[in-house]
Amino acid sequence: LAGLKMADTETRPPHMPRQLALEHVSPATRLLEKRREMHEVQEALDAQKEEYKRREAEFRRREEKLKERDLALQESLVKFNKFLQENDSKRARAEKKESDEARAREAKDREIAQLREALEALKGE
């Protein structure tokens, strides 16, 4: 391609194809160069589309994993709350039982004291 020189590569982004400056070339050569440039741009676009699809799929996988972990955490929280409620219920039953047993023990102690008094009274007669 005589008469073609490379354009300044410092001004183009790294993902864009290189450009050729066309000076005094035939229309057919310009057409071929434009087709080549169009092909390079299309390849760059296709590569970007593939990268976008890959990243989107990765984000979907990560989102799915996060949803699974969130669901597991919610299930764990439900189980823990149930455990706490059962524990509170057991504690309340144990406290009531302890209170009932303390009252029964006091009643028995009073009954024992009364029976001893009655026994002492009978002995004293």
JSON list of N, CA and C in Angstrom, two decimals, residues 8-42:
[
{"chain": "A", "resi": 8, "resn": "ASP", "atom": "N", "xyz": [-0.96, 8.79, 14.08]},
{"chain": "A", "resi": 8, "resn": "ASP", "atom": "CA", "xyz": [-0.36, 8.90, 15.41]},
{"chain": "A", "resi": 8, "resn": "ASP", "atom": "C", "xyz": [-1.03, 7.91, 16.35]},
{"chain": "A", "resi": 9, "resn": "THR", "atom": "N", "xyz": [-0.27, 6.95, 16.86]},
{"chain": "A", "resi": 9, "resn": "THR", "atom": "CA", "xyz": [-0.83, 5.92, 17.74]},
{"chain": "A", "resi": 9, "resn": "THR", "atom": "C", "xyz": [-1.00, 6.42, 19.16]},
{"chain": "A", "resi": 10, "resn": "GLU", "atom": "N", "xyz": [-0.43, 7.57, 19.48]},
{"chain": "A", "resi": 10, "resn": "GLU", "atom": "CA", "xyz": [-0.55, 8.10, 20.84]},
{"chain": "A", "resi": 10, "resn": "GLU", "atom": "C", "xyz": [-1.96, 8.60, 21.12]},
{"chain": "A", "resi": 11, "resn": "THR", "atom": "N", "xyz": [-2.70, 9.00, 20.10]},
{"chain": "A", "resi": 11, "resn": "THR", "atom": "CA", "xyz": [-4.02, 9.61, 20.31]},
{"chain": "A", "resi": 11, "resn": "THR", "atom": "C", "xyz": [-5.16, 8.61, 20.32]},
{"chain": "A", "resi": 12, "resn": "ARG", "atom": "N", "xyz": [-4.94, 7.37, 19.89]},
{"chain": "A", "resi": 12, "resn": "ARG", "atom": "CA", "xyz": [-6.04, 6.41, 19.85]},
{"chain": "A", "resi": 12, "resn": "ARG", "atom": "C", "xyz": [-6.08, 5.60, 21.15]},
{"chain": "A", "resi": 13, "resn": "PRO", "atom": "N", "xyz": [-7.28, 5.25, 21.57]},
{"chain": "A", "resi": 13, "resn": "PRO", "atom": "CA", "xyz": [-7.38, 4.37, 22.76]},
{"chain": "A", "resi": 13, "resn": "PRO", "atom": "C", "xyz": [-6.79, 3.01, 22.44]},
{"chain": "A", "resi": 14, "resn": "PRO", "atom": "N", "xyz": [-6.29, 2.30, 23.43]},
{"chain": "A", "resi": 14, "resn": "PRO", "atom": "CA", "xyz": [-5.61, 1.01, 23.19]},
{"chain": "A", "resi": 14, "resn": "PRO", "atom": "C", "xyz": [-6.52, -0.06, 22.62]},
{"chain": "A", "resi": 15, "resn": "HIS", "atom": "N", "xyz": [-7.82, -0.01, 22.88]},
{"chain": "A", "resi": 15, "resn": "HIS", "atom": "CA", "xyz": [-8.73, -1.05, 22.40]},
{"chain": "A", "resi": 15, "resn": "HIS", "atom": "C", "xyz": [-9.24, -0.78, 20.99]},
{"chain": "A", "resi": 16, "resn": "MET", "atom": "N", "xyz": [-8.93, 0.38, 20.41]},
{"chain": "A", "resi": 16, "resn": "MET", "atom": "CA", "xyz": [-9.37, 0.73, 19.07]},
{"chain": "A", "resi": 16, "resn": "MET", "atom": "C", "xyz": [-8.30, 0.33, 18.05]},
{"chain": "A", "resi": 17, "resn": "PRO", "atom": "N", "xyz": [-8.71, -0.02, 16.85]},
{"chain": "A", "resi": 17, "resn": "PRO", "atom": "CA", "xyz": [-7.73, -0.43, 15.83]},
{"chain": "A", "resi": 17, "resn": "PRO", "atom": "C", "xyz": [-6.91, 0.76, 15.36]},
{"chain": "A", "resi": 18, "resn": "ARG", "atom": "N", "xyz": [-5.76, 0.42, 14.80]},
{"chain": "A", "resi": 18, "resn": "ARG", "atom": "CA", "xyz": [-4.89, 1.50, 14.33]},
{"chain": "A", "resi": 18, "resn": "ARG", "atom": "C", "xyz": [-5.48, 2.09, 13.05]},
{"chain": "A", "resi": 19, "resn": "GLN", "atom": "N", "xyz": [-5.21, 3.34, 12.80]},
{"chain": "A", "resi": 19, "resn": "GLN", "atom": "CA", "xyz": [-5.72, 4.06, 11.64]},
{"chain": "A", "resi": 19, "resn": "GLN", "atom": "C", "xyz": [-4.58, 4.36, 10.69]},
{"chain": "A", "resi": 20, "resn": "LEU", "atom": "N", "xyz": [-4.86, 4.35, 9.43]},
{"chain": "A", "resi": 20, "resn": "LEU", "atom": "CA", "xyz": [-3.87, 4.72, 8.43]},
{"chain": "A", "resi": 20, "resn": "LEU", "atom": "C", "xyz": [-4.27, 6.05, 7.80]},
{"chain": "A", "resi": 21, "resn": "ALA", "atom": "N", "xyz": [-3.33, 6.92, 7.63]},
{"chain": "A", "resi": 21, "resn": "ALA", "atom": "CA", "xyz": [-3.60, 8.18, 6.94]},
{"chain": "A", "resi": 21, "resn": "ALA", "atom": "C", "xyz": [-3.47, 7.92, 5.45]},
{"chain": "A", "resi": 22, "resn": "LEU", "atom": "N", "xyz": [-4.49, 8.28, 4.72]},
{"chain": "A", "resi": 22, "resn": "LEU", "atom": "CA", "xyz": [-4.49, 8.01, 3.28]},
{"chain": "A", "resi": 22, "resn": "LEU", "atom": "C", "xyz": [-4.07, 9.27, 2.54]},
{"chain": "A", "resi": 23, "resn": "GLU", "atom": "N", "xyz": [-2.99, 9.17, 1.81]},
{"chain": "A", "resi": 23, "resn": "GLU", "atom": "CA", "xyz": [-2.52, 10.30, 1.02]},
{"chain": "A", "resi": 23, "resn": "GLU", "atom": "C", "xyz": [-2.30, 9.85, -0.41]},
{"chain": "A", "resi": 24, "resn": "HIS", "atom": "N", "xyz": [-2.98, 10.42, -1.31]},
{"chain": "A", "resi": 24, "resn": "HIS", "atom": "CA", "xyz": [-2.82, 10.19, -2.75]},
{"chain": "A", "resi": 24, "resn": "HIS", "atom": "C", "xyz": [-2.91, 8.71, -3.11]},
{"chain": "A", "resi": 25, "resn": "VAL", "atom": "N", "xyz": [-4.00, 8.06, -2.75]},
{"chain": "A", "resi": 25, "resn": "VAL", "atom": "CA", "xyz": [-4.18, 6.66, -3.12]},
{"chain": "A", "resi": 25, "resn": "VAL", "atom": "C", "xyz": [-5.45, 6.53, -3.95]},
{"chain": "A", "resi": 26, "resn": "SER", "atom": "N", "xyz": [-5.56, 5.44, -4.65]},
{"chain": "A", "resi": 26, "resn": "SER", "atom": "CA", "xyz": [-6.72, 5.23, -5.51]},
{"chain": "A", "resi": 26, "resn": "SER", "atom": "C", "xyz": [-7.96, 4.96, -4.67]},
{"chain": "A", "resi": 27, "resn": "PRO", "atom": "N", "xyz": [-9.14, 5.21, -5.22]},
{"chain": "A", "resi": 27, "resn": "PRO", "atom": "CA", "xyz": [-10.39, 4.94, -4.50]},
{"chain": "A", "resi": 27, "resn": "PRO", "atom": "C", "xyz": [-10.52, 3.47, -4.09]},
{"chain": "A", "resi": 28, "resn": "ALA", "atom": "N", "xyz": [-10.02, 2.56, -4.91]},
{"chain": "A", "resi": 28, "resn": "ALA", "atom": "CA", "xyz": [-10.10, 1.13, -4.56]},
{"chain": "A", "resi": 28, "resn": "ALA", "atom": "C", "xyz": [-9.25, 0.84, -3.33]},
{"chain": "A", "resi": 29, "resn": "THR", "atom": "N", "xyz": [-8.08, 1.45, -3.26]},
{"chain": "A", "resi": 29, "resn": "THR", "atom": "CA", "xyz": [-7.20, 1.26, -2.09]},
{"chain": "A", "resi": 29, "resn": "THR", "atom": "C", "xyz": [-7.86, 1.86, -0.85]},
{"chain": "A", "resi": 30, "resn": "ARG", "atom": "N", "xyz": [-8.47, 3.03, -1.02]},
{"chain": "A", "resi": 30, "resn": "ARG", "atom": "CA", "xyz": [-9.18, 3.64, 0.13]},
{"chain": "A", "resi": 30, "resn": "ARG", "atom": "C", "xyz": [-10.32, 2.75, 0.59]},
{"chain": "A", "resi": 31, "resn": "LEU", "atom": "N", "xyz": [-11.05, 2.17, -0.37]},
{"chain": "A", "resi": 31, "resn": "LEU", "atom": "CA", "xyz": [-12.15, 1.28, -0.02]},
{"chain": "A", "resi": 31, "resn": "LEU", "atom": "C", "xyz": [-11.64, 0.06, 0.74]},
{"chain": "A", "resi": 32, "resn": "LEU", "atom": "N", "xyz": [-10.56, -0.52, 0.26]},
{"chain": "A", "resi": 32, "resn": "LEU", "atom": "CA", "xyz": [-9.98, -1.67, 0.95]},
{"chain": "A", "resi": 32, "resn": "LEU", "atom": "C", "xyz": [-9.53, -1.30, 2.35]},
{"chain": "A", "resi": 33, "resn": "GLU", "atom": "N", "xyz": [-8.89, -0.13, 2.49]},
{"chain": "A", "resi": 33, "resn": "GLU", "atom": "CA", "xyz": [-8.43, 0.32, 3.82]},
{"chain": "A", "resi": 33, "resn": "GLU", "atom": "C", "xyz": [-9.62, 0.56, 4.75]},
{"chain": "A", "resi": 34, "resn": "LYS", "atom": "N", "xyz": [-10.67, 1.17, 4.23]},
{"chain": "A", "resi": 34, "resn": "LYS", "atom": "CA", "xyz": [-11.87, 1.42, 5.05]},
{"chain": "A", "resi": 34, "resn": "LYS", "atom": "C", "xyz": [-12.52, 0.09, 5.46]},
{"chain": "A", "resi": 35, "resn": "ARG", "atom": "N", "xyz": [-12.53, -0.87, 4.56]},
{"chain": "A", "resi": 35, "resn": "ARG", "atom": "CA", "xyz": [-13.08, -2.19, 4.91]},
{"chain": "A", "resi": 35, "resn": "ARG", "atom": "C", "xyz": [-12.23, -2.85, 6.00]},
{"chain": "A", "resi": 36, "resn": "ARG", "atom": "N", "xyz": [-10.91, -2.72, 5.87]},
{"chain": "A", "resi": 36, "resn": "ARG", "atom": "CA", "xyz": [-10.03, -3.28, 6.90]},
{"chain": "A", "resi": 36, "resn": "ARG", "atom": "C", "xyz": [-10.29, -2.60, 8.24]},
{"chain": "A", "resi": 37, "resn": "GLU", "atom": "N", "xyz": [-10.40, -1.28, 8.21]},
{"chain": "A", "resi": 37, "resn": "GLU", "atom": "CA", "xyz": [-10.67, -0.54, 9.46]},
{"chain": "A", "resi": 37, "resn": "GLU", "atom": "C", "xyz": [-12.02, -0.96, 10.04]},
{"chain": "A", "resi": 38, "resn": "MET", "atom": "N", "xyz": [-13.02, -1.10, 9.15]},
{"chain": "A", "resi": 38, "resn": "MET", "atom": "CA", "xyz": [-14.34, -1.51, 9.61]},
{"chain": "A", "resi": 38, "resn": "MET", "atom": "C", "xyz": [-14.28, -2.91, 10.23]},
{"chain": "A", "resi": 39, "resn": "HIS", "atom": "N", "xyz": [-13.51, -3.79, 9.61]},
{"chain": "A", "resi": 39, "resn": "HIS", "atom": "CA", "xyz": [-13.36, -5.14, 10.14]},
{"chain": "A", "resi": 39, "resn": "HIS", "atom": "C", "xyz": [-12.69, -5.11, 11.52]},
{"chain": "A", "resi": 40, "resn": "GLU", "atom": "N", "xyz": [-11.64, -4.29, 11.67]},
{"chain": "A", "resi": 40, "resn": "GLU", "atom": "CA", "xyz": [-10.97, -4.18, 12.97]},
{"chain": "A", "resi": 40, "resn": "GLU", "atom": "C", "xyz": [-11.90, -3.61, 14.03]},
{"chain": "A", "resi": 41, "resn": "VAL", "atom": "N", "xyz": [-12.68, -2.60, 13.66]},
{"chain": "A", "resi": 41, "resn": "VAL", "atom": "CA", "xyz": [-13.64, -2.01, 14.60]},
{"chain": "A", "resi": 41, "resn": "VAL", "atom": "C", "xyz": [-14.68, -3.05, 14.99]},
{"chain": "A", "resi": 42, "resn": "GLN", "atom": "N", "xyz": [-15.16, -3.82, 13.99]},
{"chain": "A", "resi": 42, "resn": "GLN", "atom": "CA", "xyz": [-16.15, -4.86, 14.28]},
{"chain": "A", "resi": 42, "resn": "GLN", "atom": "C", "xyz": [-15.57, -5.92, 15.21]}
]
